[in-house]
mmCIF file of C-alpha atoms in Angstrom:
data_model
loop_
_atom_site.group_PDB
_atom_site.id
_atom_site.type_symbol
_atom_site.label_atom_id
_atom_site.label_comp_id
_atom_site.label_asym_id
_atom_site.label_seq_id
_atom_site.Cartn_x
_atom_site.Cartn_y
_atom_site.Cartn_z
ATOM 1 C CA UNK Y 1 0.000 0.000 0.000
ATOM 2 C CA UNK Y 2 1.487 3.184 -1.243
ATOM 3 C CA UNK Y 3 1.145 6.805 0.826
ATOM 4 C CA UNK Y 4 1.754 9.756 -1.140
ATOM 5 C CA UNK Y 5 4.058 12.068 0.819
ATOM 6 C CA UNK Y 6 2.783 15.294 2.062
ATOM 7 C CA UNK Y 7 4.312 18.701 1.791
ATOM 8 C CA UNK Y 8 6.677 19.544 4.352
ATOM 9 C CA UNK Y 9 9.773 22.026 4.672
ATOM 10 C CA UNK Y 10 13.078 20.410 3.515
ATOM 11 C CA UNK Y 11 15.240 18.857 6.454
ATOM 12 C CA UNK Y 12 16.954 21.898 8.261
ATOM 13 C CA UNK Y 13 18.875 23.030 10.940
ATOM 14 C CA UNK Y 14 19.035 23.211 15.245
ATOM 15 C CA UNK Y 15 17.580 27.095 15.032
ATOM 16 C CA UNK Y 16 15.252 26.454 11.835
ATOM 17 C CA UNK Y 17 11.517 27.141 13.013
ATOM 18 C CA UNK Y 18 9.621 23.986 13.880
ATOM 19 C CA UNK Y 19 7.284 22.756 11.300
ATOM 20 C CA UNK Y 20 4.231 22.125 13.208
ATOM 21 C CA UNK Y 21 4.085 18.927 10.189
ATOM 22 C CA UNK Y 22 3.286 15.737 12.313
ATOM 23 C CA UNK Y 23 4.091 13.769 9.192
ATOM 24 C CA UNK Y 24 7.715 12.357 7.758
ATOM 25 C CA UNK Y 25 8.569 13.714 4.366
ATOM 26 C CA UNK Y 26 7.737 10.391 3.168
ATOM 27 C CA UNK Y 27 3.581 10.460 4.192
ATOM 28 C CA UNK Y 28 4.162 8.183 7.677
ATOM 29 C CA UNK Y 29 2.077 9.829 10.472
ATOM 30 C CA UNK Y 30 4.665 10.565 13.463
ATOM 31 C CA UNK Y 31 2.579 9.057 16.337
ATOM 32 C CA UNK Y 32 3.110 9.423 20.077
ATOM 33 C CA UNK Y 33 3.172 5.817 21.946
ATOM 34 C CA UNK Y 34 1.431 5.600 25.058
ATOM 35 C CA UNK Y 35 4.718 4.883 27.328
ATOM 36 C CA UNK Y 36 7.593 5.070 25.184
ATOM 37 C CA UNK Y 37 8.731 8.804 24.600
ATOM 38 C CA UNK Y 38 9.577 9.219 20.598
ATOM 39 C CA UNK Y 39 12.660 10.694 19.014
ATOM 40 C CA UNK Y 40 10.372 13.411 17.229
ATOM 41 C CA UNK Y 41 9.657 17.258 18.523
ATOM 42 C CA UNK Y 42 6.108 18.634 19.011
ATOM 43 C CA UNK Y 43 4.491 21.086 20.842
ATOM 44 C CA UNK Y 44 1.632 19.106 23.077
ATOM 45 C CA UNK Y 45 -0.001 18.899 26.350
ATOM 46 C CA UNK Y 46 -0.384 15.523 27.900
ATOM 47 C CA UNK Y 47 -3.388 14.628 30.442
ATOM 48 C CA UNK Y 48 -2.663 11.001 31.317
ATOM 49 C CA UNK Y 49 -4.356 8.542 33.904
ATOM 50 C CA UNK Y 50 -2.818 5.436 35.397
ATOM 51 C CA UNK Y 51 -3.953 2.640 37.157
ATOM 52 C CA UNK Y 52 -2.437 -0.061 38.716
ATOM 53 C CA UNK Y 53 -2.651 -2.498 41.776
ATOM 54 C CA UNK Y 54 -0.892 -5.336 43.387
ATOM 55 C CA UNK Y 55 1.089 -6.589 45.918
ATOM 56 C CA UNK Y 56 -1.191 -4.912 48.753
ATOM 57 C CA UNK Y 57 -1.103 -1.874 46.647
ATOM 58 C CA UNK Y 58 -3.626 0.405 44.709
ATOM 59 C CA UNK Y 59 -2.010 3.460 42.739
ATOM 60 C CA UNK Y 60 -3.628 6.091 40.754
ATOM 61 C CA UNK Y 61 -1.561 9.008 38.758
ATOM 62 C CA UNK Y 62 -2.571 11.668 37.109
ATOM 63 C CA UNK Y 63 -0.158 13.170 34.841
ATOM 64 C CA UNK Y 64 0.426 16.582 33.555
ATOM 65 C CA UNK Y 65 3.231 16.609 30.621
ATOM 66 C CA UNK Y 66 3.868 20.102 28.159
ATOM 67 C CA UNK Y 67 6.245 19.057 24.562
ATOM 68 C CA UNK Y 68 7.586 22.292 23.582
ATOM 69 C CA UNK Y 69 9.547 22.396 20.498
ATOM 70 C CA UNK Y 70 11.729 25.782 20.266
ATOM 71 C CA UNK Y 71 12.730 25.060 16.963
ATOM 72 C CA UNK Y 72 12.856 22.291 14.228
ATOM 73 C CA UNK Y 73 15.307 19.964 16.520
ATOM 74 C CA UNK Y 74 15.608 21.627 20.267
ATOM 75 C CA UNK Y 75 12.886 20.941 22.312
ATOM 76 C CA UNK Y 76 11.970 20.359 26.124
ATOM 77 C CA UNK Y 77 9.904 17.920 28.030
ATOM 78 C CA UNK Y 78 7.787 18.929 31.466
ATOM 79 C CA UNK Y 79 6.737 16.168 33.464
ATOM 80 C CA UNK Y 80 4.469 16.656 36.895
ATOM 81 C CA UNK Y 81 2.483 13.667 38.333
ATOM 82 C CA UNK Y 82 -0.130 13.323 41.275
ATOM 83 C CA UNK Y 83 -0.115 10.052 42.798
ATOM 84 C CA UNK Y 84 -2.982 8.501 44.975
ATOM 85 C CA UNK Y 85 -1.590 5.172 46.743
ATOM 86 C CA UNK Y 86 -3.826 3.468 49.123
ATOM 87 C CA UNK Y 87 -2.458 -0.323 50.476
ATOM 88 C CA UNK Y 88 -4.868 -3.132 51.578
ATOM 89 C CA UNK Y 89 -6.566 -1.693 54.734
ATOM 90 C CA UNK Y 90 -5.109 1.557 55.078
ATOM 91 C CA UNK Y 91 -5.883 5.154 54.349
ATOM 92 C CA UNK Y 92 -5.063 6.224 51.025
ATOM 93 C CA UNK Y 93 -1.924 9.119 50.415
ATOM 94 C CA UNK Y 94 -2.106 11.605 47.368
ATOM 95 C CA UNK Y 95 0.571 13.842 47.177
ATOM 96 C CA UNK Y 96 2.654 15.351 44.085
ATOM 97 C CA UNK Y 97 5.482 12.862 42.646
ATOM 98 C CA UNK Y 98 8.912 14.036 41.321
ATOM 99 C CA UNK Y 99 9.297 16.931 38.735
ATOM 100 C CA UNK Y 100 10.851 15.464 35.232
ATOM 101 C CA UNK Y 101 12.663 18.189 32.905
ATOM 102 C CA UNK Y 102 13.802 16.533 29.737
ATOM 103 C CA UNK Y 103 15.820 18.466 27.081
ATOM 104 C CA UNK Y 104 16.138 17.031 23.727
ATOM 105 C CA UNK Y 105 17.689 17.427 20.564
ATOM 106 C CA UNK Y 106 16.985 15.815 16.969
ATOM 107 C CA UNK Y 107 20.415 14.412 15.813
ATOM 108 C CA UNK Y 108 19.622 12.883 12.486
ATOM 109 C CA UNK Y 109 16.728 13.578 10.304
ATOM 110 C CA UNK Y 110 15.968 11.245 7.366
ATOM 111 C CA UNK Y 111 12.886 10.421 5.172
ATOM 112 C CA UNK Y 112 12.405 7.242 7.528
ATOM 113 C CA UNK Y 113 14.143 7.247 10.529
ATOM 114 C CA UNK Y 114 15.414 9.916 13.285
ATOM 115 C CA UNK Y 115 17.569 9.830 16.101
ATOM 116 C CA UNK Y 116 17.288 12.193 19.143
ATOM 117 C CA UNK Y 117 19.321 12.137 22.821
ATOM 118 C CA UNK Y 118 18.310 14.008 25.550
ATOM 119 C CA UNK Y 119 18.898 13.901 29.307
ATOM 120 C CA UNK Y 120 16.160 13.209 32.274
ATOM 121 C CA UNK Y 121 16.529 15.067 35.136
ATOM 122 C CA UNK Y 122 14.186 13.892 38.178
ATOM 123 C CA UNK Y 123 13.814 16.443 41.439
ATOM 124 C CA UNK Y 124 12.594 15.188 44.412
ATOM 125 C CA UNK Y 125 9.509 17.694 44.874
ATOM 126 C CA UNK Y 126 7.580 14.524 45.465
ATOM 127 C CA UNK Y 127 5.073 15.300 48.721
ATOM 128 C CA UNK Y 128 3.550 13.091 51.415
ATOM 129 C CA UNK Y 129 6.392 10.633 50.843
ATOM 130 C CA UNK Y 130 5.894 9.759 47.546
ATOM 131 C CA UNK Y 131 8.701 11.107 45.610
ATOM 132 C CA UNK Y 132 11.970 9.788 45.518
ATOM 133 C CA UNK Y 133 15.584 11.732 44.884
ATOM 134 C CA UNK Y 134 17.757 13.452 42.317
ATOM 135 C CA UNK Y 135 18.471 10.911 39.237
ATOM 136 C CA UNK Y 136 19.570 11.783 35.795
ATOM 137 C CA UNK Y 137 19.302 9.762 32.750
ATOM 138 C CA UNK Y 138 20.822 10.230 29.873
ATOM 139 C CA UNK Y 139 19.309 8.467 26.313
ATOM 140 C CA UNK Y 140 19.392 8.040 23.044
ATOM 141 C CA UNK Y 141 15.857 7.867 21.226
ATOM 142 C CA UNK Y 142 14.846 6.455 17.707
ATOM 143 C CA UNK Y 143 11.587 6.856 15.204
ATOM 144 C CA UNK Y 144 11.662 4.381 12.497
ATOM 145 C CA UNK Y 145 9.506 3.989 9.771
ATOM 146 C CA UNK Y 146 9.307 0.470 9.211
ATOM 147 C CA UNK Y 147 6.702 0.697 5.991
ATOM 148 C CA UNK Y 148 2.620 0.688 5.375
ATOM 149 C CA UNK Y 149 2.287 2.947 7.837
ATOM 150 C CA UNK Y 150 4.361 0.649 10.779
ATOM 151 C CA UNK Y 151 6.683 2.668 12.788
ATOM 152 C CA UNK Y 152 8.706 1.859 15.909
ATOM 153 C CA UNK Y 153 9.640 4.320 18.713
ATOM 154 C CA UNK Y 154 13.078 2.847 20.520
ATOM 155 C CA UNK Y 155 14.064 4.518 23.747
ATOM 156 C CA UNK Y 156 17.181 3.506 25.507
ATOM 157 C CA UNK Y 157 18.714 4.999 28.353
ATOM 158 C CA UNK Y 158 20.620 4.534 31.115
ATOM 159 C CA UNK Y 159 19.280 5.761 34.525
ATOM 160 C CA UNK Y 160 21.196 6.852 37.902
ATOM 161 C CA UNK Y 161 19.693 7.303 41.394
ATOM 162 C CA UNK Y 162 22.032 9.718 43.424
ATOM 163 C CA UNK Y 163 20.238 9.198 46.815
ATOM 164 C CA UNK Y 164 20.642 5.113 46.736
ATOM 165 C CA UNK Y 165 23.891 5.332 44.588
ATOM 166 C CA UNK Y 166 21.999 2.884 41.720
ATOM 167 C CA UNK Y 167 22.442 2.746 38.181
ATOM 168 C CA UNK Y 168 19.863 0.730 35.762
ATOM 169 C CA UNK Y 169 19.582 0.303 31.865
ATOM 170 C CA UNK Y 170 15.736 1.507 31.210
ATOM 171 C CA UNK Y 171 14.711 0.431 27.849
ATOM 172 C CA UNK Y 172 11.558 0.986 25.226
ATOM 173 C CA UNK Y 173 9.909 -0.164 22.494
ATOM 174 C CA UNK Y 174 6.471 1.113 21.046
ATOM 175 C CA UNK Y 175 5.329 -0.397 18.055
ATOM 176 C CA UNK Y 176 2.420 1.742 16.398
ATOM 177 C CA UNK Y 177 -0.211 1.038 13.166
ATOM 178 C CA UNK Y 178 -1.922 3.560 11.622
ATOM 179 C CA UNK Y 179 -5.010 2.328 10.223
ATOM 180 C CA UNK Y 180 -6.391 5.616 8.536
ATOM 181 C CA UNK Y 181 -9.351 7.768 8.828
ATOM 182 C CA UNK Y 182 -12.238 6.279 10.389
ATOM 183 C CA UNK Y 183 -15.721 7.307 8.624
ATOM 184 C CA UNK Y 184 -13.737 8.965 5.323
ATOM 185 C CA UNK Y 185 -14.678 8.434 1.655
ATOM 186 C CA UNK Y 186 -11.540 8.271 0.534
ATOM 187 C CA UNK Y 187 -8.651 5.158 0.750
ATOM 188 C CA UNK Y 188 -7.307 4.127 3.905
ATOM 189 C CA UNK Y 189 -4.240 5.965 5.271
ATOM 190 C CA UNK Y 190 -5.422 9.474 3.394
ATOM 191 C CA UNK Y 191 -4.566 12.291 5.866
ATOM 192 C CA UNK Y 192 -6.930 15.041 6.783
ATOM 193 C CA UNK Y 193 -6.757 18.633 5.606
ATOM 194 C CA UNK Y 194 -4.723 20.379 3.083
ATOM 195 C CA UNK Y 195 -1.194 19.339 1.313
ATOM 196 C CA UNK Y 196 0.307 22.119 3.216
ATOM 197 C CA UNK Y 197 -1.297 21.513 6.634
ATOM 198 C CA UNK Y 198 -1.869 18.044 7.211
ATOM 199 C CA UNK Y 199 -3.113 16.432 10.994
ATOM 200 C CA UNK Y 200 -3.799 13.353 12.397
ATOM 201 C CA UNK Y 201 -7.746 13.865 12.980
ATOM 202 C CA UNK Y 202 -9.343 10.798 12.146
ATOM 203 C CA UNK Y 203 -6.289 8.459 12.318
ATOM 204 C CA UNK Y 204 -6.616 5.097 14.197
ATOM 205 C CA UNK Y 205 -3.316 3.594 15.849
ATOM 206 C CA UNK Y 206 -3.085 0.105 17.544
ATOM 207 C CA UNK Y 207 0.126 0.158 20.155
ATOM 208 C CA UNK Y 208 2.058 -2.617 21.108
ATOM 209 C CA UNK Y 209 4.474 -2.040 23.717
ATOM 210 C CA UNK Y 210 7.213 -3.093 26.005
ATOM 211 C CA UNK Y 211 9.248 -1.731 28.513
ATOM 212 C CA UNK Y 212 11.460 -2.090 31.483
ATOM 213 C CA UNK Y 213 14.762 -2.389 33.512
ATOM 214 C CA UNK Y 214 17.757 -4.023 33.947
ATOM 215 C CA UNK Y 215 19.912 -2.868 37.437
ATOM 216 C CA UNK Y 216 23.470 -2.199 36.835
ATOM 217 C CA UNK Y 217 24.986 -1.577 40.170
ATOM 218 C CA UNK Y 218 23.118 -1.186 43.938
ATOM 219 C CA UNK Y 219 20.537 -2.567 45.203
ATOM 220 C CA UNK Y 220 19.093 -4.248 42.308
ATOM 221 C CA UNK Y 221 21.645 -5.047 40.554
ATOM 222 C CA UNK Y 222 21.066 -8.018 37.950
ATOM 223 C CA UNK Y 223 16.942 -7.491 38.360
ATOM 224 C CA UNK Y 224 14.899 -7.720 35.135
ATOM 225 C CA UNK Y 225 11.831 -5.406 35.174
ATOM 226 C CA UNK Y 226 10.099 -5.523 31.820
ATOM 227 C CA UNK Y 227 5.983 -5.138 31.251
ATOM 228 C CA UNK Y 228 3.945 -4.755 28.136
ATOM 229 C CA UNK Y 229 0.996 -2.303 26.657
ATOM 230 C CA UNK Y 230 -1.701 -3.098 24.108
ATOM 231 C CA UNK Y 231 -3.832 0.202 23.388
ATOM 232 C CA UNK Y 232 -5.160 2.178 21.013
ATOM 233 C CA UNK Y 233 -5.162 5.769 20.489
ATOM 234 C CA UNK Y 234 -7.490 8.069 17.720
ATOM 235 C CA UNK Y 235 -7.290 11.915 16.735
ATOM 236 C CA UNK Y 236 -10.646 13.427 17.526
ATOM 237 C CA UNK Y 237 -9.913 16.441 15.351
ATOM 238 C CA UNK Y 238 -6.781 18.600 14.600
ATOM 239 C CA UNK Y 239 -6.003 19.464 17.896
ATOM 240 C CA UNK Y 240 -6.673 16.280 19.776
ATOM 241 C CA UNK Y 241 -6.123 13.087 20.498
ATOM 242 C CA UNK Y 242 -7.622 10.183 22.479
ATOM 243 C CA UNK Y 243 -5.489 6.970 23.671
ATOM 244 C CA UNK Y 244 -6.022 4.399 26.185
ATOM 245 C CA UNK Y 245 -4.234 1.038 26.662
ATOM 246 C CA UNK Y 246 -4.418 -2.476 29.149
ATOM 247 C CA UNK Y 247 -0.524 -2.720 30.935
ATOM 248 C CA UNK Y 248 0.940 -5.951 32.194
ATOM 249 C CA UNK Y 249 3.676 -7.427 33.762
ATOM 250 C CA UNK Y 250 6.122 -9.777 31.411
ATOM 251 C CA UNK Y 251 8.784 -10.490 33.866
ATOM 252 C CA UNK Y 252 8.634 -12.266 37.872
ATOM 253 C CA UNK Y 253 8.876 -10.519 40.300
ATOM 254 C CA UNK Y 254 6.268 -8.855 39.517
ATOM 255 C CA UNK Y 255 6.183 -4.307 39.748
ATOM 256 C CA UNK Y 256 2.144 -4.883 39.884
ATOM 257 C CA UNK Y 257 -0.555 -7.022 38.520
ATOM 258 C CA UNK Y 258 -2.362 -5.347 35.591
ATOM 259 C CA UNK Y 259 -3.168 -1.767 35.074
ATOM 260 C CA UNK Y 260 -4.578 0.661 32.752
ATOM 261 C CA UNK Y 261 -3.607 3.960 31.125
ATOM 262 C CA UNK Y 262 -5.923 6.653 29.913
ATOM 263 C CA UNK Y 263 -5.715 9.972 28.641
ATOM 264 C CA UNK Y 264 -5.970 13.178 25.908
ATOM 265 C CA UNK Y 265 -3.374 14.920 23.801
ATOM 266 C CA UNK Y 266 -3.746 18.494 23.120
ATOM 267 C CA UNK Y 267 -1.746 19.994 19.984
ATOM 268 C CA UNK Y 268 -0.274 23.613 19.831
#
């Protein structure tokens, strides 16, 4: 199945103005997994829900995260969550979590793959004892355009806790397929709007995910955390999009039992 591309500004530099585009030069839709952050810039506002329980243990986040792309390749990522926990029997805590600030820079831009790096800085503004401490994680992220509208998102990074002295490989892989516009005339995978200002209203996405852990030094050094996502996500129109996705566990010990993510994207 063949996409034609859409129009788009040529490839350009770290201070060219960002293209507000959220399509490859090649046509491919340039979609956000649900938990694996992609290699691409936009400028978004995230509203995400979590669920999860086991072990004892109930938790419910609520996540606030802004995307700001200054220009074509330098952007910044703003992370604040709000965390209910509530354990078998006892009173539930809600309190703020840690405050993420995540610069990040396109490296490489091609028709069908891009590579970004960026470094994750964690505070520990977390109330009610449920943050943690200062860790820092630098990464390397990757969009790939794997063909008929598959693409992969590919974080890797490796992650170090200053207050415990731990270091551990963090790892991500979100595999997304756009289906096309639900309810339109025309063929499947057709974008919405004009040549010159193409969005992602209508467009269906299935996610398959995994993601996870691997301790390098303290305390859990040699533990394998990994857990999956299936989900779906759908633009509502050209400035929003639903998603929503069923998380589970693919490694023992076990982080939690099953949970469930929900939530809205809002585009600048």
């Amino acid at each position: 199945q063949a996409h034609e591309p859409v129009s788009a500004p040529a490839r350009g530099g770290f201070l060219d103005p960002y293209p507000h585009i959220p399509f490859s030069s090649e046509g491919t839709p340039q979609v956000h997994s649900c938990g694996v952050e992609p290699a691409f810039l936009g400028r978004d506002l995230f509203l995400d829900y979590r669920y999860r329980s086991g072990d004892g243990l109930v938790e419910n986040e609520l996540e606030l995260e802004l995307e700001w792309a200054f220009t074509r390749r330098l952007g910044v990522i703003v992370e604040v969550p709000y965390i209910f926990e509530r354990e078998d029997g006892g009173a539930t805590v809600d309190g703020f979590g840690d405050l993420a600030i995540v610069p990040r820079a396109i490296l490489l831009e091609r028709d069908r793959f891009i590579l970004s790096a960026q470094i994750e800085v964690e505070t520990p503004t977390g109330t009610n004892g449920l943050g943690g401490e200062t860790a820092i994680a630098p990464g390397l992220l990757a969009w790939l355009d794997l063909g008929d509208w598959w693409t992969l998102n590919t974080r890797l990074a490796v992650e170090h806790s200053f207050g415990e002295d731990e270091t551990e490989f963090l790892f991500g892989f979100g595999l997304v397929k756009s289906i096309g516009q639900l309810g339109s005339s025309g063929p499947v995978g057709e974008v919405s709007g004009d040549r010159d200002h193409p969005t992602l209203a209508g467009l269906l996405n299935l996610h398959l995910e995994a993601t996870g852990s691997v301790g390098l030094d303290g305390g859990e050094q040699g533990e394998v955390y990994a857990e999956g996502l299936i989900g779906l996500s759908y633009g509502v129109n050209a400035q929003m999009d639903l998603r929503v996705g069923y998380e589970f566990p693919l490694t023992s010990p076990r982080e939690f039992d099953s949970g469930l993510v929900a939530g809205l994207v809002w585009h600048f």
